[in-house]
Coordinates of C-alpha atoms and ligand atoms in Angstrom, one line a residue:
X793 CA 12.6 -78.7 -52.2
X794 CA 9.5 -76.6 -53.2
X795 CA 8.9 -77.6 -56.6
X796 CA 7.1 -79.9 -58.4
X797 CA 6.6 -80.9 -62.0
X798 CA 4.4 -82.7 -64.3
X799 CA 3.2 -85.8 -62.7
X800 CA 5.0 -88.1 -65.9
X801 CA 7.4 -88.1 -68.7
X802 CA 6.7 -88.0 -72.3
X803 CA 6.7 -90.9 -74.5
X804 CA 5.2 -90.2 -77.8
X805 CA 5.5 -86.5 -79.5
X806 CA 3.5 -84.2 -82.3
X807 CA 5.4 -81.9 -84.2
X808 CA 4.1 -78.2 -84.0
X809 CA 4.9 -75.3 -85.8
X810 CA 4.6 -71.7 -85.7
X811 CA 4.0 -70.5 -89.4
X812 CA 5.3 -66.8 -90.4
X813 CA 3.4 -63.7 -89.2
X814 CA 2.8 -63.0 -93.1
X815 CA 1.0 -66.6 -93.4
X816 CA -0.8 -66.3 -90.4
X817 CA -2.7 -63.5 -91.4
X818 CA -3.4 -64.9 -94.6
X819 CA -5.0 -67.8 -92.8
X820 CA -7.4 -65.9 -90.2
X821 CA -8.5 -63.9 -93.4
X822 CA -9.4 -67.0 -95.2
X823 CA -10.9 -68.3 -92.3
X824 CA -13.2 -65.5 -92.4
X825 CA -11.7 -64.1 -88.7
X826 CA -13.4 -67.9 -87.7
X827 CA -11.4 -70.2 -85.5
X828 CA -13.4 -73.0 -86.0
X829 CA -12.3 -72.3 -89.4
X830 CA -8.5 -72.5 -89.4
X831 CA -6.7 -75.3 -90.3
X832 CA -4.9 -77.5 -87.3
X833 CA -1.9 -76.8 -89.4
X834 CA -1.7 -73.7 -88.9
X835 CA -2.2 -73.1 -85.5
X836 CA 1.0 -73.6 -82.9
X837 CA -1.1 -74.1 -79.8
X838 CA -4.6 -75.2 -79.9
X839 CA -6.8 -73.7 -76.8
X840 CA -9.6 -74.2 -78.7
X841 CA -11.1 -76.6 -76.8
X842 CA -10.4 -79.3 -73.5
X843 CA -13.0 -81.8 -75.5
X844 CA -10.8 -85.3 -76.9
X845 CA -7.9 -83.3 -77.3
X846 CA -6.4 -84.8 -73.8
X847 CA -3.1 -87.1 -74.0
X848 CA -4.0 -90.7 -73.4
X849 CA -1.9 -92.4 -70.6
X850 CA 0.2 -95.7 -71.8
X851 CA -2.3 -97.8 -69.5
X852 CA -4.9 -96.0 -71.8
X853 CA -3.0 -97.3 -74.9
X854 CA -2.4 -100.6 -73.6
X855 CA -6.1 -101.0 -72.5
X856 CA -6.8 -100.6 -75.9
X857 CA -4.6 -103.4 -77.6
X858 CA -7.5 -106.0 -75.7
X859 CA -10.8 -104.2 -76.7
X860 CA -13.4 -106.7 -77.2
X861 CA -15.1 -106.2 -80.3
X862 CA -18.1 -108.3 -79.9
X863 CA -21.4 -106.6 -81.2
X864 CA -23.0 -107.8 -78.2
X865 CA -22.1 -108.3 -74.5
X866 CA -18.6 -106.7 -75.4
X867 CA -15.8 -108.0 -71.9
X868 CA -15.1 -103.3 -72.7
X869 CA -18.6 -102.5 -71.8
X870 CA -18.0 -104.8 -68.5
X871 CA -15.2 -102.7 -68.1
X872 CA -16.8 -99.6 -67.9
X873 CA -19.9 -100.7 -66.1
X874 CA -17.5 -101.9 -63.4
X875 CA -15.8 -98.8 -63.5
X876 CA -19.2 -96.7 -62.8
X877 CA -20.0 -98.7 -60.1
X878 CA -16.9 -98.2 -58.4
X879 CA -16.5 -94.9 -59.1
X880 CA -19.9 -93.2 -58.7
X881 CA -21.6 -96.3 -57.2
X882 CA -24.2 -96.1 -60.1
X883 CA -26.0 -99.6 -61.3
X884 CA -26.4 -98.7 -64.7
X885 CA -24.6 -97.5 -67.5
X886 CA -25.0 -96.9 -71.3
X887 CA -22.1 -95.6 -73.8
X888 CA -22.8 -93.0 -76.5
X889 CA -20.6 -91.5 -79.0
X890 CA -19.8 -88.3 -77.3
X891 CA -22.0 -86.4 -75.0
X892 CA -24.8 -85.0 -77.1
X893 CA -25.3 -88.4 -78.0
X894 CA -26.5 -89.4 -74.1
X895 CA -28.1 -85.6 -74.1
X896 CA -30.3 -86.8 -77.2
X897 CA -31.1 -90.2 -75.7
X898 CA -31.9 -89.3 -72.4
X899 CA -33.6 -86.2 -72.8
X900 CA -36.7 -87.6 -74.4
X901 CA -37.9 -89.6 -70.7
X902 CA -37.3 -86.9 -68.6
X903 CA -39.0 -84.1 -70.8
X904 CA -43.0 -85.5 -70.6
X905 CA -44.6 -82.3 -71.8
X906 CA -44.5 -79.6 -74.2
X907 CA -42.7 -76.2 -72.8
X908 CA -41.6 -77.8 -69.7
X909 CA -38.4 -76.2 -68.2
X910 CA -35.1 -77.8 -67.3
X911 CA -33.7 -75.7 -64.6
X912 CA -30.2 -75.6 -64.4
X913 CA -26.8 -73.4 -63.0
X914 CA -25.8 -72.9 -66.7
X915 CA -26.8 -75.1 -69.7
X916 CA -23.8 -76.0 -72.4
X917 CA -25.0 -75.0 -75.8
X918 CA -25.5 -78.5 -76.9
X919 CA -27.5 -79.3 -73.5
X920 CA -29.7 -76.3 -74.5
X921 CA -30.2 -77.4 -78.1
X922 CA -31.1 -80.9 -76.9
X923 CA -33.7 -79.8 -74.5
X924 CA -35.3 -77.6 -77.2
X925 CA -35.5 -80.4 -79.7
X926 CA -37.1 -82.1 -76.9
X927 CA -39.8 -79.1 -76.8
X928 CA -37.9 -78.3 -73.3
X929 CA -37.0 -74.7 -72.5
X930 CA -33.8 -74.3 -70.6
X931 CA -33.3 -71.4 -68.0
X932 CA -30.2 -71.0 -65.8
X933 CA -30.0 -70.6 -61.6
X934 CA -26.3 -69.7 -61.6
X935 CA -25.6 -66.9 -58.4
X936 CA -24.9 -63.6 -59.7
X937 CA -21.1 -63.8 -58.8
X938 CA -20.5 -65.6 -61.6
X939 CA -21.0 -62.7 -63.7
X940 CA -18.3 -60.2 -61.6
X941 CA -15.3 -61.8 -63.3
X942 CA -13.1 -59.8 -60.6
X943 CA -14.8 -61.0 -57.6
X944 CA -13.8 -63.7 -55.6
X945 CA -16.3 -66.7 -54.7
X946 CA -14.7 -69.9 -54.2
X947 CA -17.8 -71.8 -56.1
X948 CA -18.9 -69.4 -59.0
X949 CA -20.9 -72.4 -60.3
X950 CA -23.4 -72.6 -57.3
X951 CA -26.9 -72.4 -57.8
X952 CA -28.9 -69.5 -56.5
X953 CA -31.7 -72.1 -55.1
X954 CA -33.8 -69.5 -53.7
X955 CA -34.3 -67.9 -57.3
X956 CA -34.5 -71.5 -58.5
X957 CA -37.4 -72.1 -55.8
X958 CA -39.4 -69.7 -56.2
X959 CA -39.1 -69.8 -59.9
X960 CA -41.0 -73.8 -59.2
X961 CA -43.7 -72.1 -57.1
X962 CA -44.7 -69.4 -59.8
X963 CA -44.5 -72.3 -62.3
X964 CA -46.1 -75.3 -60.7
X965 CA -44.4 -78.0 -60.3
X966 CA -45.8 -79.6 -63.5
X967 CA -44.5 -77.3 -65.7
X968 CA -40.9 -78.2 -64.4
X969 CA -39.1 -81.0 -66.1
X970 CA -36.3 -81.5 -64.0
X971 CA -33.1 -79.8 -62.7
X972 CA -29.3 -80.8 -64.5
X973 CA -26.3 -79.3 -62.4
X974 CA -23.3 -79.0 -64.5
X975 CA -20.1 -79.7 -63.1
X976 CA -18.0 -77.9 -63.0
X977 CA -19.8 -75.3 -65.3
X978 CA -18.1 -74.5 -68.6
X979 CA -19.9 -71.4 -69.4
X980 CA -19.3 -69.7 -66.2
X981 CA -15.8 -70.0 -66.4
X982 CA -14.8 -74.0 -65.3
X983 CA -16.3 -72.8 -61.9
X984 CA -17.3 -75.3 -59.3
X985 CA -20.3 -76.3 -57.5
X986 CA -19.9 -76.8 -54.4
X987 CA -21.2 -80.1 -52.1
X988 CA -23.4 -78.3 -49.7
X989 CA -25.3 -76.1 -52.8
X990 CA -25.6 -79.7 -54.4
X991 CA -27.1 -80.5 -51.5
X992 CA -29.9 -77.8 -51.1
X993 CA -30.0 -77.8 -54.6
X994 CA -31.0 -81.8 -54.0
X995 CA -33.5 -80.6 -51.3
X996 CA -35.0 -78.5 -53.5
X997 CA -35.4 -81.0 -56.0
X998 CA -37.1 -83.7 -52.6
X999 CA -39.2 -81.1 -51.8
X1000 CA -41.0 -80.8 -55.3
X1001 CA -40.2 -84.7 -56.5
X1002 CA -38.0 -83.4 -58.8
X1003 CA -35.3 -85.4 -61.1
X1004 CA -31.9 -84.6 -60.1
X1005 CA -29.3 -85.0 -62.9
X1006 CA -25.5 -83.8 -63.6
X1007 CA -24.0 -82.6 -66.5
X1008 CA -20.7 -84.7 -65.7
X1009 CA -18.5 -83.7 -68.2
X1010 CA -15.7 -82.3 -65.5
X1011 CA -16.8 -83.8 -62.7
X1012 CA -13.2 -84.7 -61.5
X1013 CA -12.5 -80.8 -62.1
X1014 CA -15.1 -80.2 -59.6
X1015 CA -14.3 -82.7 -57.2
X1016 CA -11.0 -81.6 -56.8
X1017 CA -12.4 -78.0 -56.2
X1018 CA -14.6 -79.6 -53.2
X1019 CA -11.5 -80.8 -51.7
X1020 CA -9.0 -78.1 -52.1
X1021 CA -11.8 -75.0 -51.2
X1022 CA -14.9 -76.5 -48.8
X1023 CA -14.4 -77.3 -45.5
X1024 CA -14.4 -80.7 -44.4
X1025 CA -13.1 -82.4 -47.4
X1026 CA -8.9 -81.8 -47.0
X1027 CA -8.9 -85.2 -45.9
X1028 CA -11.2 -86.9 -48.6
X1029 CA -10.3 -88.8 -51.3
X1030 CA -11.3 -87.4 -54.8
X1031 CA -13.6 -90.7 -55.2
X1032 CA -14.8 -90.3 -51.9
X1033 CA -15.9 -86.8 -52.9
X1034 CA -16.9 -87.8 -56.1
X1035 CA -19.1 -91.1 -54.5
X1036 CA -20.7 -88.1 -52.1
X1037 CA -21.3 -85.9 -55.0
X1038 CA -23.4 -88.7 -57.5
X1039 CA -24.7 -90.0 -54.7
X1040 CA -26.9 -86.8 -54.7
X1041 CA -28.2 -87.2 -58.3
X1042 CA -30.3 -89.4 -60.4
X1043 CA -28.2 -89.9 -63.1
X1044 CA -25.5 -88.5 -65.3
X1045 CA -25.2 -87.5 -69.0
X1046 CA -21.5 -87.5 -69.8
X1047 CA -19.3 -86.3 -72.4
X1048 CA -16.3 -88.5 -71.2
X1049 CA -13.8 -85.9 -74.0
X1050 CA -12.9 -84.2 -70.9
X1051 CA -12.5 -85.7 -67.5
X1052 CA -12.1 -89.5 -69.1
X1053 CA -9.5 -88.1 -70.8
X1054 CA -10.6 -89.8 -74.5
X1055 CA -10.9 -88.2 -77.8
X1056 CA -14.1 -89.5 -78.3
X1057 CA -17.4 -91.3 -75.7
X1058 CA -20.0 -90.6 -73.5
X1059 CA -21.8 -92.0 -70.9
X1060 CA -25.4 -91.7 -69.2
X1061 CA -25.4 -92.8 -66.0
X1062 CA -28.4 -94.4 -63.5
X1063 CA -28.2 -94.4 -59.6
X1064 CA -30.8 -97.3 -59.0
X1065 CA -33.5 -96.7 -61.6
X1066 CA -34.1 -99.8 -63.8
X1067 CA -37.2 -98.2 -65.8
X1068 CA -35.4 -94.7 -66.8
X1069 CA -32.5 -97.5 -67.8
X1070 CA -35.2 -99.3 -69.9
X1071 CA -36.4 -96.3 -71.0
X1072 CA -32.9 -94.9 -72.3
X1073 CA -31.7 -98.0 -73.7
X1074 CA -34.9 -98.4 -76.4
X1075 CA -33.8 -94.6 -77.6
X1076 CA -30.1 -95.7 -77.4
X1077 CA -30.6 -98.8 -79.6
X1078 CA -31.6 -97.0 -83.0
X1079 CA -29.5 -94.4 -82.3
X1080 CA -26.1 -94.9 -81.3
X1081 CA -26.0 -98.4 -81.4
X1082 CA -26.6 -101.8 -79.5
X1083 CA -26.8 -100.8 -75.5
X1084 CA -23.7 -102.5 -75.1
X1085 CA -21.6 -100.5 -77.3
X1086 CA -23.4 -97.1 -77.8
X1087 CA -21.6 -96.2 -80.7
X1088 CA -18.3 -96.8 -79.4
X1089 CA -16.0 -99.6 -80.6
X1090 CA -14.4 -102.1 -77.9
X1091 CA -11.1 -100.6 -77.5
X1092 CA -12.3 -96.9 -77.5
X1093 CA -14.5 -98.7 -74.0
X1094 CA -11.8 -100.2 -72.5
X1095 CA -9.5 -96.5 -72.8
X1096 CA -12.9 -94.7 -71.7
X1097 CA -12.3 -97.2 -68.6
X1098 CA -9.5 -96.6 -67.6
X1099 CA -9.1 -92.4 -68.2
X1100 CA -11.8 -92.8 -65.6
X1101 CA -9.6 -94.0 -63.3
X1102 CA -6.6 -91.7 -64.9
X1103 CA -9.2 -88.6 -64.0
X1104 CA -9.1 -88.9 -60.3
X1105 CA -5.4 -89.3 -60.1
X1106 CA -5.1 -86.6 -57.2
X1107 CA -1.3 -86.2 -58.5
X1108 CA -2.6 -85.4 -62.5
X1109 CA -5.4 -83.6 -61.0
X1110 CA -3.3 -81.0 -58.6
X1111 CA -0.9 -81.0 -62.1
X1112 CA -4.0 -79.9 -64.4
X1113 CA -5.5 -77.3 -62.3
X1114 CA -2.2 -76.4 -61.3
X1115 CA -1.2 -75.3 -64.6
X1116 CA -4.9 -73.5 -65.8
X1117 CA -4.0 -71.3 -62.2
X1118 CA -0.5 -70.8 -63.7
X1119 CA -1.3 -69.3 -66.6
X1120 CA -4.5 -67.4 -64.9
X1121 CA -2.1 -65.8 -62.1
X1122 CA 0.6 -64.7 -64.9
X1123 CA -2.0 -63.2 -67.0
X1124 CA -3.7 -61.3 -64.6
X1125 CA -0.3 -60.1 -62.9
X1126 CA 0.3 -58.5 -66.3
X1127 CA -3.1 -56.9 -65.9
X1128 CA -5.0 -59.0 -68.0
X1129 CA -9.0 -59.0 -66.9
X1130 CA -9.7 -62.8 -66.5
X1131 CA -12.7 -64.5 -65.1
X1132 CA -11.1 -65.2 -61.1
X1133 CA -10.7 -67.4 -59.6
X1134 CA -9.0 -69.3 -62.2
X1135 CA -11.5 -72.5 -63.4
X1136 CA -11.0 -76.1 -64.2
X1137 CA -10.4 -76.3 -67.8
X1138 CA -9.8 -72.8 -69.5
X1139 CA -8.7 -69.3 -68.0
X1140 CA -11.9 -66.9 -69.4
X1141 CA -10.6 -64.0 -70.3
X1142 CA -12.5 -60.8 -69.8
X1143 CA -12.8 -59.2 -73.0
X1144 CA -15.6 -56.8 -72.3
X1145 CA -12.6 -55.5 -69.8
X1146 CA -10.3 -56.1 -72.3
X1147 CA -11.4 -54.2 -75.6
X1148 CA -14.1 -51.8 -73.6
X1149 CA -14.4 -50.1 -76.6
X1150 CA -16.0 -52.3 -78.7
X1151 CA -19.8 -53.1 -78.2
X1152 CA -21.0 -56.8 -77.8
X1153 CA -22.8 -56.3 -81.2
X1154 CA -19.5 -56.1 -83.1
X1155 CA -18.0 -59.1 -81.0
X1156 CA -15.2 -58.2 -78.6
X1157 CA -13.8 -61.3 -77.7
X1158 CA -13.9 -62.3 -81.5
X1159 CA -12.3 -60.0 -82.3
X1160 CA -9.7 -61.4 -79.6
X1161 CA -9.4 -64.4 -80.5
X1162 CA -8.3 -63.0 -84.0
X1163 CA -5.4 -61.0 -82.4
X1164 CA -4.3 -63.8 -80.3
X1165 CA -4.0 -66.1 -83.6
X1166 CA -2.0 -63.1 -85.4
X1167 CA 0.2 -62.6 -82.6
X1168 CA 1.3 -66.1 -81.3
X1169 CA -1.1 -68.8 -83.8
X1170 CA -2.8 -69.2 -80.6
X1171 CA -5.8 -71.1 -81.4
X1172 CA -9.0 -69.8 -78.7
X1173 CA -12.6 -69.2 -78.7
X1174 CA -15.2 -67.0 -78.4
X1175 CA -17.7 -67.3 -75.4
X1176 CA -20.1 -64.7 -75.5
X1177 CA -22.6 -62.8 -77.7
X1178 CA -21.6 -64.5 -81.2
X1179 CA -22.0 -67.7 -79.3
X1180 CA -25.4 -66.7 -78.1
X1181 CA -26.8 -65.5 -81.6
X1182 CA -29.8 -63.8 -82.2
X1183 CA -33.8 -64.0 -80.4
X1184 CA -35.0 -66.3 -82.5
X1185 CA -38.7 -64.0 -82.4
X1186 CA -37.4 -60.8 -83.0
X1187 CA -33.9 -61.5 -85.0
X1188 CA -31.9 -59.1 -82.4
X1189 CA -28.8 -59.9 -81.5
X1190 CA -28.4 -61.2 -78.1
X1191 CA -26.4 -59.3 -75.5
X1192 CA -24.4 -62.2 -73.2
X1193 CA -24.2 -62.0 -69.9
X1194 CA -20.1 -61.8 -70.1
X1195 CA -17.7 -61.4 -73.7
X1196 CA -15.5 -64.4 -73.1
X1197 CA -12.6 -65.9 -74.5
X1198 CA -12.0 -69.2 -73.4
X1199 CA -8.2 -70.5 -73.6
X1200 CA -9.1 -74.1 -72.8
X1201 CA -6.1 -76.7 -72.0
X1202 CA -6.1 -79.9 -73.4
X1203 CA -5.2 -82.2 -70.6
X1204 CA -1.4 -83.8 -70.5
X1205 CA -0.9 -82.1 -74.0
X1206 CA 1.2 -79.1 -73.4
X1207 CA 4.0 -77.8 -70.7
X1208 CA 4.1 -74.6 -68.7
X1209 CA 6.4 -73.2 -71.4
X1210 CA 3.5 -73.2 -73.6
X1211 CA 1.8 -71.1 -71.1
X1212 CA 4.5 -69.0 -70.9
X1213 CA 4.4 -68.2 -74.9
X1214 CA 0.3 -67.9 -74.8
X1215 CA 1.3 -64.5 -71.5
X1216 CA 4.0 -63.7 -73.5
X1217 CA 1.4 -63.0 -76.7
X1218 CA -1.6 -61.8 -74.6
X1219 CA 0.5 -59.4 -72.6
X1220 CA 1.7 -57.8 -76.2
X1221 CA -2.1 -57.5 -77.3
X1222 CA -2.9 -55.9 -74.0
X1223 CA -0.3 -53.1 -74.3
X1224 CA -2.1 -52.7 -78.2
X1225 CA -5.8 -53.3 -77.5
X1226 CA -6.9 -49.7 -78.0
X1227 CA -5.9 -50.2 -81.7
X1228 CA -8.3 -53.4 -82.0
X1229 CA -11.7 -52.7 -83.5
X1230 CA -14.3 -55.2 -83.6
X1231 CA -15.8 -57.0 -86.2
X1232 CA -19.2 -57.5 -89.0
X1233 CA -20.5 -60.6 -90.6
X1234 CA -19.5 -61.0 -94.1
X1235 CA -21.3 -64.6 -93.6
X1236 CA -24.1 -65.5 -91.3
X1237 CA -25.5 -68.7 -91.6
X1238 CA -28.8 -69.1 -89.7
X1239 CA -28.2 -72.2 -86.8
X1240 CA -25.2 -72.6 -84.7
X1241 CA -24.0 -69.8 -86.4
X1242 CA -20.6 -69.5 -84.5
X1243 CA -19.2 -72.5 -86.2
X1244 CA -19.6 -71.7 -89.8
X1245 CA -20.0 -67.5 -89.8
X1246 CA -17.6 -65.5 -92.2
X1247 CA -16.6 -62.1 -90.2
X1248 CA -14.5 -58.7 -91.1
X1249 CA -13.1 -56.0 -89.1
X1250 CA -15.2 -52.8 -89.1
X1251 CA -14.3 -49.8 -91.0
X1252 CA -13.0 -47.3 -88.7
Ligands
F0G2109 N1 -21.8 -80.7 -71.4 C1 -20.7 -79.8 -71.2 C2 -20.6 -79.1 -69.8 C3 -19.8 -79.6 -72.2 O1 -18.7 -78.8 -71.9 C4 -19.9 -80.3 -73.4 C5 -18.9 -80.1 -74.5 C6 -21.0 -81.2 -73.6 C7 -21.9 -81.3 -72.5 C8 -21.2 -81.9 -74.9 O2 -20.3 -82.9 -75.0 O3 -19.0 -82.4 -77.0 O4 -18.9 -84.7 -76.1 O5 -21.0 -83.8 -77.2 N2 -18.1 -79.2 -74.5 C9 -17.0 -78.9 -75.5 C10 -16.3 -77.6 -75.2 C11 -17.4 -79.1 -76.9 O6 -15.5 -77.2 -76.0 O7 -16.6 -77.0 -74.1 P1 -19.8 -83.5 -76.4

């Protein structure tokens, strides 16, 4: 036998739909040619996003039926705590809502000064805005490979610490804040990090008494990366790599949406230092709630508990990057450009490849997305210049780096025949794509613009 298939059976299921071609296109009209915008209804298979959109396991549901309530010294918080210390071998612990919520707590102690950067591989959006509400300014180390979507690099999420060093020495070392390595990192494509760049990346941070944190969000993702690509760690457990991994870092902010496998929580995690605890727990208190609950109730702790442990399943794991590799290697047999290897969560497709003849200004991978939800009510998103928005000095529109869009899978949610119908609607698109022509704001609101904007297709 050579095959092998999901590593359970279905017990509970949601009806989907695929609404006529007719009503579809009604829909991404209304929706102003916005995602974010359509209606869950209407869409047949969300790739929006990975974030709380995961399947919860029956010992997740079951958790939940003896969630301790208690406003104060809740037996779910326990639950977690003993969970982290297992897990990552971290002392202390604090739940927030999601993971903004420990980005917005923690941020304030480990940003002292006014302009001070936070050096990182590549800052999520909400990371970014959270640093510069914090007065912080965020700058990314992430190698250059990242960026050549067709060449292969086993860790595209590595930092380029020599860049990162000598970035320190033209700074000072006071003007640095501290360093966060997401893990694996979402804007490069769900690529990795590797254990020996987190190590120099960690002697980089010794050498300049630096704070080490990690953006944890997929950290299971990236563990199971180590062990299936760097030499040395075949033979690991994933929580053995994942114990060698944290035991690198200061602390962890983490929205626990994706590798926890809940629809909502967060953590922040502390290796051994009580005052940054004390610190974090005065912000958390008027914020998200009592440092015991965090603003989560008792029975969304005990399932955040246990999808920890569901996470580093090496069976679910080999399942879950299996099937984001499956649906990479089919689309790029049919020629699709994608972001390769194949990441964690989400296959990145290439869309500056894909529609070369539209220019970032006008969107391409917007305009994708559009497409894809006309074709098949595939549900995506757009990961490049719309996301980036305009220099806030001069008003320009920002050229990204890459024109991404991300079809993210929602963990345990749908089969490999889903996959199949997402190639079987991309592959149409790609024999059409010279007849796709980007796209103008009819709506463009002036923060986070990419959630709200109104857009139309350009005259010819
Ligand atoms: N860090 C990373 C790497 C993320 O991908 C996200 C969220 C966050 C932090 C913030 O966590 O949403 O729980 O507040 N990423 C989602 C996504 C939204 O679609 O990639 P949150």
């Amino acid at each position: 036998m050579t095959l092998t298939a999901e590593p359970y059976k279905i017990k509970m299921v949601e009806s989907i739909h695929l609404i006529p071609k007719e009503e579809r296109a009604r829909a991404l009209l209304a929706a102003g040619y916005n995602p974010f915008l359509l209606k869950s209804e209407d869409v047949y298979i969300d790739l929006l996003t990975d974030s709380g959109t995961g399947a919860m396991s029956d010992r997740q549901w079951a958790a939940m039926m003896v969630g301790d309530e208690s406003y104060a010294g809740s037996r779910s918080f326990f639950r977690i705590k003993e969970a982290v210390k297992d897990i990552f071998d971290y002392d202390y612990v604090i739940p927030t809502h999601q993971g903004r919520g420990a980005e917005q707590v923690l941020f304030p102690h480990l940003i002292h000064k006014k302009d001070q950067y936070v050096l990182g591989n590549m800052h999520f959006d909400t990371t970014m805005a959270h640093i510069e509400l914090n007065g912080g300014i965020p700058i990314n180390f992430v190698i250059e490979e990242a960026f050549d979507t067709q060449m292969e690099h086993p860790f595209k999420g590595n930092f380029d610490t020599e860049r990162m060093e000598a970035f320190i020495l033209n700074q000072g070392r006071d003007k640095i804040a501290f360093i966060l390595v997401t893990a694996t990192c979402n804007s490069a494509g769900g690529q990795p990090v590797s254990m020996a760049n987190l190590r120099a990346v960690r002697q980089v941070a010794d050498k300049y008494g630096l704070p080490l944190w990690i953006d944890a969000a997929r950290y299971a993702e990236n563990a199971w990366f180590i062990k299936s690509r760097e030499q040395g760690y075949q033979n690991k457990t994933i929580k053995e790599i994942v114990r060698e991994m944290f035991a690198m870092a200061d602390g962890f902010t983490m929205s626990a949406k994706k590798d926890a496998i809940v629809n909502m929580g967060g953590l922040i995690g502390i290796r051994r230092d009580e005052s940054t605890f004390q610190n974090a727990s005065s912000t958390c208190v008027p914020f998200e709630g009592f440092i015991t609950y965090g603003g989560m109730s008792g029975r969304d702790m005990e399932a955040l508990a246990a999808g920890l442990y569901d996470g580093i399943d090496p069976d679910y794991l080999e399942n879950r990057i299996g099937q984001v590799a499956y649906l990479g290697h089919q689309l790029r047999e049919r020629g699709v450009p994608i972001q390769w290897p194949v990441g964690g969560h989400a296959v990145f497709v290439d869309a500056k490849k894909f529609l070369p003849h539209i220019s970032p200004e006008q969107f391409p991978a917007q305009a994708l997305v559009g497409e894809l939800y006309l074709e098949g009510g595939i549900r995506a998103v757009e990961v490049g210049s719309l996301l980036l928005g305009r220099n806030p000095q001069t008003g320009k529109q920002r050229v990204a780096d890459a024109e991404f869009m991300r079809l993210t899978i929602p963990r345990r949610v749908y089969t490999n025949r889903h996959m199949d119908v997402v190639v079987d609607a991309l592959s149409a698109i790609w024999q059409r794509r010279e007849n796709i022509r980007g796209l103008e704001f009819s709506y463009e609101p002036k923060v986070l613009r990419h959630f709200l904007c109104r857009l139309q297709p350009v005259e010819r």
